[in-house]
Amino acid sequence: GPENRSIFLGMNIADPELKFSDVKGKNPFADLKVRQAMNMAIDRAAIRKVVMADQSIPSGSIIPPFVNGYTKELDAIPARDIAKAKALMTEAGYGQGFAVTMHCPNDRYLNDEKICQAVVGMLARVGVKVNLMAQPKAQYFGKVLKAGGYQTSFYLLGWTPGTFDSHNVLHDIEGCRDNPQSSRGESNLGNYCNKKHDELTDKVLVENDKAKRDQLIKEAFQITTSEYGYIPLHQQALAWGVSKKVKLSQRADNSVLLYWARKE
């Protein structure tokens, strides 16, 4: 069945110059057209078929359908269009391409390193030359998370909203991390920031009317989607072996709760 975990790519959008790139004096990821081109270059269907053996659900959103606040409208998978992506790169001033290091775990998510290898080949077609640095999760997270100083320019990450609510993603992944006194954006490795988005997120936290709250969530996600703040790839699938003698309801967050199991 589907897992409550989304796999996506993130980029350092905020720094004036990328630490791990051959571009000096500016940040290519700060350009919306570059982010849009990269999003269009990813073949999610190919990743599902070749890398994931059909055990994933390609996505245009970084929340799965069963998370509160999900809207199908914002889960549209962008059409892969290499010609248009190359044109966008040229318009942004990167017609000759650029190089960047991609940090990726190799033992944290299903086929994580293989996904990154596939992404390397796909982005090469639009001129983004990715130098892949795949590491065991201890080294990877020690570098890219807050404790390591967010030392990454481009990365793959998986996220599970344990609350099964969109606020978790809006606050932790998409929120601005410009206030050191706040926990907002602590897992926002690329330092994406939109203050209007944060205002909506704060309203989501205190709104009790479900219809109004869902509309606020939708507006917040619309901002991130329109700005290509992240590149969603897919939701993982859970694969469990269960005895035919046991009836089990498996939670999408990968937790095994034995009081939901019974012997037939």
PDB file of C-alpha atoms in Angstrom:
ATOM      1  CA  GLY A   1       0.000   0.000   0.000  1.00  0.00           C
ATOM      2  CA  PRO A   2       1.013   3.674  -0.153  1.00  0.00           C
ATOM      3  CA  GLU A   3       3.355   5.099   2.471  1.00  0.00           C
ATOM      4  CA  ASN A   4       2.968   8.491   4.097  1.00  0.00           C
ATOM      5  CA  ARG A   5       6.388   9.543   2.824  1.00  0.00           C
ATOM      6  CA  SER A   6       7.154  11.818  -0.098  1.00  0.00           C
ATOM      7  CA  ILE A   7      10.502  11.807  -1.890  1.00  0.00           C
ATOM      8  CA  PHE A   8      11.554  15.106  -3.436  1.00  0.00           C
ATOM      9  CA  LEU A   9      14.480  17.212  -4.599  1.00  0.00           C
ATOM     10  CA  GLY A  10      15.426  20.497  -2.978  1.00  0.00           C
ATOM     11  CA  MET A  11      17.701  23.346  -4.040  1.00  0.00           C
ATOM     12  CA  ASN A  12      19.499  26.083  -2.152  1.00  0.00           C
ATOM     13  CA  ILE A  13      17.461  29.020  -3.396  1.00  0.00           C
ATOM     14  CA  ALA A  14      18.484  31.775  -0.991  1.00  0.00           C
ATOM     15  CA  ASP A  15      22.297  31.964  -0.949  1.00  0.00           C
ATOM     16  CA  PRO A  16      23.844  34.593  -3.252  1.00  0.00           C
ATOM     17  CA  GLU A  17      26.333  31.947  -4.443  1.00  0.00           C
ATOM     18  CA  LEU A  18      26.143  28.157  -4.273  1.00  0.00           C
ATOM     19  CA  LYS A  19      28.851  26.501  -2.216  1.00  0.00           C
ATOM     20  CA  PHE A  20      28.922  23.369  -4.371  1.00  0.00           C
ATOM     21  CA  SER A  21      28.779  24.671  -7.959  1.00  0.00           C
ATOM     22  CA  ASP A  22      31.012  26.026 -10.735  1.00  0.00           C
ATOM     23  CA  VAL A  23      28.882  29.192 -11.003  1.00  0.00           C
ATOM     24  CA  LYS A  24      30.531  32.062  -9.149  1.00  0.00           C
ATOM     25  CA  GLY A  25      29.006  35.361  -8.068  1.00  0.00           C
ATOM     26  CA  LYS A  26      25.396  34.256  -8.474  1.00  0.00           C
ATOM     27  CA  ASN A  27      22.999  31.423  -7.710  1.00  0.00           C
ATOM     28  CA  PRO A  28      21.355  29.662 -10.685  1.00  0.00           C
ATOM     29  CA  PHE A  29      18.710  28.142  -8.400  1.00  0.00           C
ATOM     30  CA  ALA A  30      17.547  31.634  -7.461  1.00  0.00           C
ATOM     31  CA  ASP A  31      16.150  31.899 -11.000  1.00  0.00           C
ATOM     32  CA  LEU A  32      12.580  30.591 -11.308  1.00  0.00           C
ATOM     33  CA  LYS A  33      13.207  29.535 -14.920  1.00  0.00           C
ATOM     34  CA  VAL A  34      16.062  27.240 -13.898  1.00  0.00           C
ATOM     35  CA  ARG A  35      13.910  25.563 -11.245  1.00  0.00           C
ATOM     36  CA  GLN A  36      11.051  25.200 -13.723  1.00  0.00           C
ATOM     37  CA  ALA A  37      13.374  23.691 -16.333  1.00  0.00           C
ATOM     38  CA  MET A  38      14.702  21.138 -13.849  1.00  0.00           C
ATOM     39  CA  ASN A  39      11.173  20.211 -12.822  1.00  0.00           C
ATOM     40  CA  MET A  40      10.239  19.618 -16.471  1.00  0.00           C
ATOM     41  CA  ALA A  41      13.343  17.514 -17.096  1.00  0.00           C
ATOM     42  CA  ILE A  42      12.471  14.822 -14.545  1.00  0.00           C
ATOM     43  CA  ASP A  43      10.795  11.715 -15.946  1.00  0.00           C
ATOM     44  CA  ARG A  44       8.840  10.476 -12.933  1.00  0.00           C
ATOM     45  CA  ALA A  45       7.218   7.659 -14.902  1.00  0.00           C
ATOM     46  CA  ALA A  46      10.648   6.301 -15.839  1.00  0.00           C
ATOM     47  CA  ILE A  47      11.799   6.452 -12.219  1.00  0.00           C
ATOM     48  CA  ARG A  48       8.703   4.522 -11.197  1.00  0.00           C
ATOM     49  CA  LYS A  49       9.121   1.842 -13.851  1.00  0.00           C
ATOM     50  CA  VAL A  50      12.890   1.400 -14.019  1.00  0.00           C
ATOM     51  CA  VAL A  51      14.111   2.345 -10.541  1.00  0.00           C
ATOM     52  CA  MET A  52      11.139   1.611  -8.300  1.00  0.00           C
ATOM     53  CA  ALA A  53       9.781  -1.467 -10.132  1.00  0.00           C
ATOM     54  CA  ASP A  54       6.333   0.181 -10.157  1.00  0.00           C
ATOM     55  CA  GLN A  55       6.414   0.451  -6.346  1.00  0.00           C
ATOM     56  CA  SER A  56       5.921   4.218  -6.179  1.00  0.00           C
ATOM     57  CA  ILE A  57       3.276   6.803  -7.000  1.00  0.00           C
ATOM     58  CA  PRO A  58       4.631   9.686  -9.123  1.00  0.00           C
ATOM     59  CA  SER A  59       3.620  13.009  -7.661  1.00  0.00           C
ATOM     60  CA  GLY A  60       3.543  16.723  -8.259  1.00  0.00           C
ATOM     61  CA  SER A  61       3.021  17.371  -4.556  1.00  0.00           C
ATOM     62  CA  ILE A  62       5.115  16.716  -1.461  1.00  0.00           C
ATOM     63  CA  ILE A  63       2.091  15.503   0.506  1.00  0.00           C
ATOM     64  CA  PRO A  64       0.246  12.249  -0.288  1.00  0.00           C
ATOM     65  CA  PRO A  65      -3.520  12.130  -0.918  1.00  0.00           C
ATOM     66  CA  PHE A  66      -4.445  10.900   2.562  1.00  0.00           C
ATOM     67  CA  VAL A  67      -2.841  13.862   4.375  1.00  0.00           C
ATOM     68  CA  ASN A  68      -5.377  16.426   5.554  1.00  0.00           C
ATOM     69  CA  GLY A  69      -5.427  19.446   3.237  1.00  0.00           C
ATOM     70  CA  TYR A  70      -4.392  17.566   0.097  1.00  0.00           C
ATOM     71  CA  THR A  71      -5.910  18.855  -3.147  1.00  0.00           C
ATOM     72  CA  LYS A  72      -5.696  16.868  -6.372  1.00  0.00           C
ATOM     73  CA  GLU A  73      -5.429  20.089  -8.364  1.00  0.00           C
ATOM     74  CA  LEU A  74      -1.967  20.758  -6.920  1.00  0.00           C
ATOM     75  CA  ASP A  75      -0.774  17.205  -7.506  1.00  0.00           C
ATOM     76  CA  ALA A  76      -0.520  17.584 -11.277  1.00  0.00           C
ATOM     77  CA  ILE A  77       2.631  15.947 -12.617  1.00  0.00           C
ATOM     78  CA  PRO A  78       4.363  18.365 -15.008  1.00  0.00           C
ATOM     79  CA  ALA A  79       4.758  17.188 -18.573  1.00  0.00           C
ATOM     80  CA  ARG A  80       8.334  16.308 -19.456  1.00  0.00           C
ATOM     81  CA  ASP A  81       9.447  18.737 -22.154  1.00  0.00           C
ATOM     82  CA  ILE A  82      13.189  18.782 -22.801  1.00  0.00           C
ATOM     83  CA  ALA A  83      12.994  21.350 -25.602  1.00  0.00           C
ATOM     84  CA  LYS A  84      11.063  23.841 -23.474  1.00  0.00           C
ATOM     85  CA  ALA A  85      13.332  23.165 -20.507  1.00  0.00           C
ATOM     86  CA  LYS A  86      16.419  23.945 -22.610  1.00  0.00           C
ATOM     87  CA  ALA A  87      14.773  27.155 -23.810  1.00  0.00           C
ATOM     88  CA  LEU A  88      14.101  28.197 -20.209  1.00  0.00           C
ATOM     89  CA  MET A  89      17.740  27.518 -19.307  1.00  0.00           C
ATOM     90  CA  THR A  90      18.858  29.721 -22.182  1.00  0.00           C
ATOM     91  CA  GLU A  91      16.465  32.505 -21.159  1.00  0.00           C
ATOM     92  CA  ALA A  92      17.905  32.339 -17.647  1.00  0.00           C
ATOM     93  CA  GLY A  93      21.430  32.745 -19.026  1.00  0.00           C
ATOM     94  CA  TYR A  94      22.523  29.124 -18.592  1.00  0.00           C
ATOM     95  CA  GLY A  95      22.302  27.899 -22.167  1.00  0.00           C
ATOM     96  CA  GLN A  96      25.749  26.325 -21.746  1.00  0.00           C
ATOM     97  CA  GLY A  97      24.649  24.719 -18.507  1.00  0.00           C
ATOM     98  CA  PHE A  98      26.330  24.636 -15.114  1.00  0.00           C
ATOM     99  CA  ALA A  99      27.661  22.077 -12.644  1.00  0.00           C
ATOM    100  CA  VAL A 100      26.411  21.409  -9.121  1.00  0.00           C
ATOM    101  CA  THR A 101      26.971  18.752  -6.465  1.00  0.00           C
ATOM    102  CA  MET A 102      23.960  16.734  -5.374  1.00  0.00           C
ATOM    103  CA  HIS A 103      23.944  15.245  -1.884  1.00  0.00           C
ATOM    104  CA  CYS A 104      22.043  11.992  -1.588  1.00  0.00           C
ATOM    105  CA  PRO A 105      21.737   9.236   1.029  1.00  0.00           C
ATOM    106  CA  ASN A 106      22.418   5.687  -0.108  1.00  0.00           C
ATOM    107  CA  ASP A 107      20.805   3.734   2.724  1.00  0.00           C
ATOM    108  CA  ARG A 108      17.845   5.783   3.968  1.00  0.00           C
ATOM    109  CA  TYR A 109      14.991   5.574   1.424  1.00  0.00           C
ATOM    110  CA  LEU A 110      13.945   2.915  -1.049  1.00  0.00           C
ATOM    111  CA  ASN A 111      16.462   2.966  -3.921  1.00  0.00           C
ATOM    112  CA  ASP A 112      17.621   6.436  -2.887  1.00  0.00           C
ATOM    113  CA  GLU A 113      21.008   6.341  -4.629  1.00  0.00           C
ATOM    114  CA  LYS A 114      19.485   4.811  -7.780  1.00  0.00           C
ATOM    115  CA  ILE A 115      16.886   7.597  -7.853  1.00  0.00           C
ATOM    116  CA  CYS A 116      19.664  10.180  -7.631  1.00  0.00           C
ATOM    117  CA  GLN A 117      21.611   8.448 -10.402  1.00  0.00           C
ATOM    118  CA  ALA A 118      18.520   8.596 -12.620  1.00  0.00           C
ATOM    119  CA  VAL A 119      18.071  12.296 -11.830  1.00  0.00           C
ATOM    120  CA  VAL A 120      21.705  12.955 -12.821  1.00  0.00           C
ATOM    121  CA  GLY A 121      21.072  11.589 -16.298  1.00  0.00           C
ATOM    122  CA  MET A 122      17.777  13.419 -16.737  1.00  0.00           C
ATOM    123  CA  LEU A 123      19.136  16.812 -15.708  1.00  0.00           C
ATOM    124  CA  ALA A 124      22.179  16.382 -17.954  1.00  0.00           C
ATOM    125  CA  ARG A 125      19.826  16.620 -20.931  1.00  0.00           C
ATOM    126  CA  VAL A 126      19.007  20.235 -20.041  1.00  0.00           C
ATOM    127  CA  GLY A 127      22.570  21.253 -19.199  1.00  0.00           C
ATOM    128  CA  VAL A 128      22.643  20.740 -15.436  1.00  0.00           C
ATOM    129  CA  LYS A 129      25.777  18.685 -14.826  1.00  0.00           C
ATOM    130  CA  VAL A 130      25.275  16.977 -11.485  1.00  0.00           C
ATOM    131  CA  ASN A 131      28.188  15.617  -9.477  1.00  0.00           C
ATOM    132  CA  LEU A 132      26.581  12.990  -7.277  1.00  0.00           C
ATOM    133  CA  MET A 133      27.773  12.574  -3.702  1.00  0.00           C
ATOM    134  CA  ALA A 134      25.916   9.575  -2.264  1.00  0.00           C
ATOM    135  CA  GLN A 135      26.727   8.758   1.363  1.00  0.00           C
ATOM    136  CA  PRO A 136      25.417   6.621   4.219  1.00  0.00           C
ATOM    137  CA  LYS A 137      22.673   8.429   6.120  1.00  0.00           C
ATOM    138  CA  ALA A 138      24.869   9.241   9.126  1.00  0.00           C
ATOM    139  CA  GLN A 139      27.295  11.264   7.010  1.00  0.00           C
ATOM    140  CA  TYR A 140      24.559  12.651   4.773  1.00  0.00           C
ATOM    141  CA  PHE A 141      22.327  13.989   7.530  1.00  0.00           C
ATOM    142  CA  GLY A 142      25.344  15.133   9.522  1.00  0.00           C
ATOM    143  CA  LYS A 143      26.118  17.494   6.655  1.00  0.00           C
ATOM    144  CA  VAL A 144      22.761  18.696   5.279  1.00  0.00           C
ATOM    145  CA  LEU A 145      20.624  19.149   8.420  1.00  0.00           C
ATOM    146  CA  LYS A 146      20.635  22.090  10.831  1.00  0.00           C
ATOM    147  CA  ALA A 147      23.282  20.540  13.102  1.00  0.00           C
ATOM    148  CA  GLY A 148      25.635  20.312  10.132  1.00  0.00           C
ATOM    149  CA  GLY A 149      24.979  23.850   8.966  1.00  0.00           C
ATOM    150  CA  TYR A 150      22.775  22.969   5.963  1.00  0.00           C
ATOM    151  CA  GLN A 151      25.847  22.252   3.839  1.00  0.00           C
ATOM    152  CA  THR A 152      24.155  21.424   0.563  1.00  0.00           C
ATOM    153  CA  SER A 153      23.273  23.129  -2.702  1.00  0.00           C
ATOM    154  CA  PHE A 154      21.101  20.369  -4.147  1.00  0.00           C
ATOM    155  CA  TYR A 155      19.730  17.304  -2.383  1.00  0.00           C
ATOM    156  CA  LEU A 156      17.234  14.462  -2.189  1.00  0.00           C
ATOM    157  CA  LEU A 157      15.052  14.177   0.891  1.00  0.00           C
ATOM    158  CA  GLY A 158      12.095  12.137   2.106  1.00  0.00           C
ATOM    159  CA  TRP A 159       9.484  13.476   4.516  1.00  0.00           C
ATOM    160  CA  THR A 160       6.684  11.884   6.508  1.00  0.00           C
ATOM    161  CA  PRO A 161       4.132  14.273   8.060  1.00  0.00           C
ATOM    162  CA  GLY A 162       3.599  12.298  11.250  1.00  0.00           C
ATOM    163  CA  THR A 163       0.519  14.342  12.115  1.00  0.00           C
ATOM    164  CA  PHE A 164      -1.134  13.386   8.798  1.00  0.00           C
ATOM    165  CA  ASP A 165      -1.821  17.115   8.405  1.00  0.00           C
ATOM    166  CA  SER A 166      -0.475  19.614   5.866  1.00  0.00           C
ATOM    167  CA  HIS A 167       0.619  22.102   8.552  1.00  0.00           C
ATOM    168  CA  ASN A 168       3.539  19.812   9.338  1.00  0.00           C
ATOM    169  CA  VAL A 169       4.956  20.256   5.817  1.00  0.00           C
ATOM    170  CA  LEU A 170       4.025  23.939   5.523  1.00  0.00           C
ATOM    171  CA  HIS A 171       5.839  24.725   8.776  1.00  0.00           C
ATOM    172  CA  ASP A 172       8.790  22.320   8.863  1.00  0.00           C
ATOM    173  CA  ILE A 173       9.723  21.900   5.187  1.00  0.00           C
ATOM    174  CA  GLU A 174       8.437  25.032   3.438  1.00  0.00           C
ATOM    175  CA  GLY A 175       8.629  27.638   6.194  1.00  0.00           C
ATOM    176  CA  CYS A 176      11.240  30.411   6.267  1.00  0.00           C
ATOM    177  CA  ARG A 177      14.112  29.640   8.612  1.00  0.00           C
ATOM    178  CA  ASP A 178      15.198  33.264   9.079  1.00  0.00           C
ATOM    179  CA  ASN A 179      14.256  33.408  12.770  1.00  0.00           C
ATOM    180  CA  PRO A 180      16.777  31.505  14.934  1.00  0.00           C
ATOM    181  CA  GLN A 181      14.329  31.628  17.852  1.00  0.00           C
ATOM    182  CA  SER A 182      11.694  29.678  15.908  1.00  0.00           C
ATOM    183  CA  SER A 183      11.482  26.016  14.904  1.00  0.00           C
ATOM    184  CA  ARG A 184       9.890  27.032  11.611  1.00  0.00           C
ATOM    185  CA  GLY A 185      11.755  25.690   8.600  1.00  0.00           C
ATOM    186  CA  GLU A 186      14.235  23.561  10.546  1.00  0.00           C
ATOM    187  CA  SER A 187      14.060  20.895   7.825  1.00  0.00           C
ATOM    188  CA  ASN A 188      14.022  23.462   5.003  1.00  0.00           C
ATOM    189  CA  LEU A 189      17.495  22.544   3.763  1.00  0.00           C
ATOM    190  CA  GLY A 190      17.412  24.826   0.718  1.00  0.00           C
ATOM    191  CA  ASN A 191      16.257  27.899   2.661  1.00  0.00           C
ATOM    192  CA  TYR A 192      13.191  28.478   0.479  1.00  0.00           C
ATOM    193  CA  CYS A 193      11.271  31.458   1.897  1.00  0.00           C
ATOM    194  CA  ASN A 194       8.023  33.270   1.142  1.00  0.00           C
ATOM    195  CA  LYS A 195       6.549  35.439   3.901  1.00  0.00           C
ATOM    196  CA  LYS A 196       3.021  35.302   2.480  1.00  0.00           C
ATOM    197  CA  HIS A 197       3.266  31.514   2.669  1.00  0.00           C
ATOM    198  CA  ASP A 198       4.257  31.761   6.344  1.00  0.00           C
ATOM    199  CA  GLU A 199       1.339  34.086   7.101  1.00  0.00           C
ATOM    200  CA  LEU A 200      -1.044  31.535   5.632  1.00  0.00           C
ATOM    201  CA  THR A 201       0.648  28.731   7.585  1.00  0.00           C
ATOM    202  CA  ASP A 202       0.102  30.610  10.848  1.00  0.00           C
ATOM    203  CA  LYS A 203      -3.572  31.044   9.997  1.00  0.00           C
ATOM    204  CA  VAL A 204      -3.846  27.326   9.242  1.00  0.00           C
ATOM    205  CA  LEU A 205      -2.634  26.556  12.768  1.00  0.00           C
ATOM    206  CA  VAL A 206      -5.500  28.412  14.466  1.00  0.00           C
ATOM    207  CA  GLU A 207      -8.386  28.062  11.983  1.00  0.00           C
ATOM    208  CA  ASN A 208     -11.101  25.703  13.261  1.00  0.00           C
ATOM    209  CA  ASP A 209     -13.449  25.791  10.287  1.00  0.00           C
ATOM    210  CA  LYS A 210     -12.362  22.879   8.068  1.00  0.00           C
ATOM    211  CA  ALA A 211     -13.454  24.437   4.766  1.00  0.00           C
ATOM    212  CA  LYS A 212     -11.671  27.710   5.537  1.00  0.00           C
ATOM    213  CA  ARG A 213      -8.625  25.856   6.807  1.00  0.00           C
ATOM    214  CA  ASP A 214      -8.379  23.689   3.702  1.00  0.00           C
ATOM    215  CA  GLN A 215      -8.578  26.806   1.536  1.00  0.00           C
ATOM    216  CA  LEU A 216      -5.706  28.391   3.474  1.00  0.00           C
ATOM    217  CA  ILE A 217      -3.647  25.233   3.027  1.00  0.00           C
ATOM    218  CA  LYS A 218      -4.366  25.241  -0.688  1.00  0.00           C
ATOM    219  CA  GLU A 219      -3.302  28.882  -1.037  1.00  0.00           C
ATOM    220  CA  ALA A 220      -0.049  28.198   0.823  1.00  0.00           C
ATOM    221  CA  PHE A 221       0.821  25.196  -1.331  1.00  0.00           C
ATOM    222  CA  GLN A 222      -0.092  27.140  -4.467  1.00  0.00           C
ATOM    223  CA  ILE A 223       2.663  29.628  -3.616  1.00  0.00           C
ATOM    224  CA  THR A 224       5.330  26.947  -3.255  1.00  0.00           C
ATOM    225  CA  THR A 225       4.164  25.106  -6.357  1.00  0.00           C
ATOM    226  CA  SER A 226       4.108  28.249  -8.522  1.00  0.00           C
ATOM    227  CA  GLU A 227       7.615  29.151  -7.351  1.00  0.00           C
ATOM    228  CA  TYR A 228       8.948  25.614  -7.880  1.00  0.00           C
ATOM    229  CA  GLY A 229      10.313  25.675  -4.357  1.00  0.00           C
ATOM    230  CA  TYR A 230      10.760  21.898  -4.505  1.00  0.00           C
ATOM    231  CA  ILE A 231      10.722  19.166  -7.135  1.00  0.00           C
ATOM    232  CA  PRO A 232       8.388  16.375  -5.945  1.00  0.00           C
ATOM    233  CA  LEU A 233       9.179  12.895  -7.264  1.00  0.00           C
ATOM    234  CA  HIS A 234       6.895  10.283  -5.722  1.00  0.00           C
ATOM    235  CA  GLN A 235       5.421   8.638  -2.675  1.00  0.00           C
ATOM    236  CA  GLN A 236       7.044   5.386  -1.645  1.00  0.00           C
ATOM    237  CA  ALA A 237       5.046   2.191  -1.399  1.00  0.00           C
ATOM    238  CA  LEU A 238       5.019  -0.071   1.655  1.00  0.00           C
ATOM    239  CA  ALA A 239       5.725  -3.731   0.981  1.00  0.00           C
ATOM    240  CA  TRP A 240       4.984  -6.094   3.852  1.00  0.00           C
ATOM    241  CA  GLY A 241       4.768  -9.860   4.048  1.00  0.00           C
ATOM    242  CA  VAL A 242       1.860 -11.003   6.223  1.00  0.00           C
ATOM    243  CA  SER A 243       0.773 -14.509   7.083  1.00  0.00           C
ATOM    244  CA  LYS A 244      -2.594 -15.518   5.679  1.00  0.00           C
ATOM    245  CA  LYS A 245      -3.492 -16.463   9.243  1.00  0.00           C
ATOM    246  CA  VAL A 246      -3.198 -12.836  10.341  1.00  0.00           C
ATOM    247  CA  LYS A 247      -5.527  -9.942   9.520  1.00  0.00           C
ATOM    248  CA  LEU A 248      -3.619  -6.657   9.725  1.00  0.00           C
ATOM    249  CA  SER A 249      -4.480  -3.032   9.019  1.00  0.00           C
ATOM    250  CA  GLN A 250      -1.153  -1.431   8.116  1.00  0.00           C
ATOM    251  CA  ARG A 251      -0.686   2.259   8.850  1.00  0.00           C
ATOM    252  CA  ALA A 252       0.740   4.404   6.079  1.00  0.00           C
ATOM    253  CA  ASP A 253       3.369   5.883   8.426  1.00  0.00           C
ATOM    254  CA  ASN A 254       5.185   2.528   8.595  1.00  0.00           C
ATOM    255  CA  SER A 255       4.286   1.955  12.252  1.00  0.00           C
ATOM    256  CA  VAL A 256       3.380  -1.597  13.260  1.00  0.00           C
ATOM    257  CA  LEU A 257       0.598  -1.518  15.857  1.00  0.00           C
ATOM    258  CA  LEU A 258      -0.134  -5.060  16.927  1.00  0.00           C
ATOM    259  CA  TYR A 259      -3.477  -4.162  18.463  1.00  0.00           C
ATOM    260  CA  TRP A 260      -4.641  -3.673  14.855  1.00  0.00           C
ATOM    261  CA  ALA A 261      -3.740  -7.287  14.070  1.00  0.00           C
ATOM    262  CA  ARG A 262      -5.769 -10.376  14.778  1.00  0.00           C
ATOM    263  CA  LYS A 263      -5.391 -14.086  14.148  1.00  0.00           C
ATOM    264  CA  GLU A 264      -7.882 -15.463  11.649  1.00  0.00           C
TER     265      GLU A 264
END
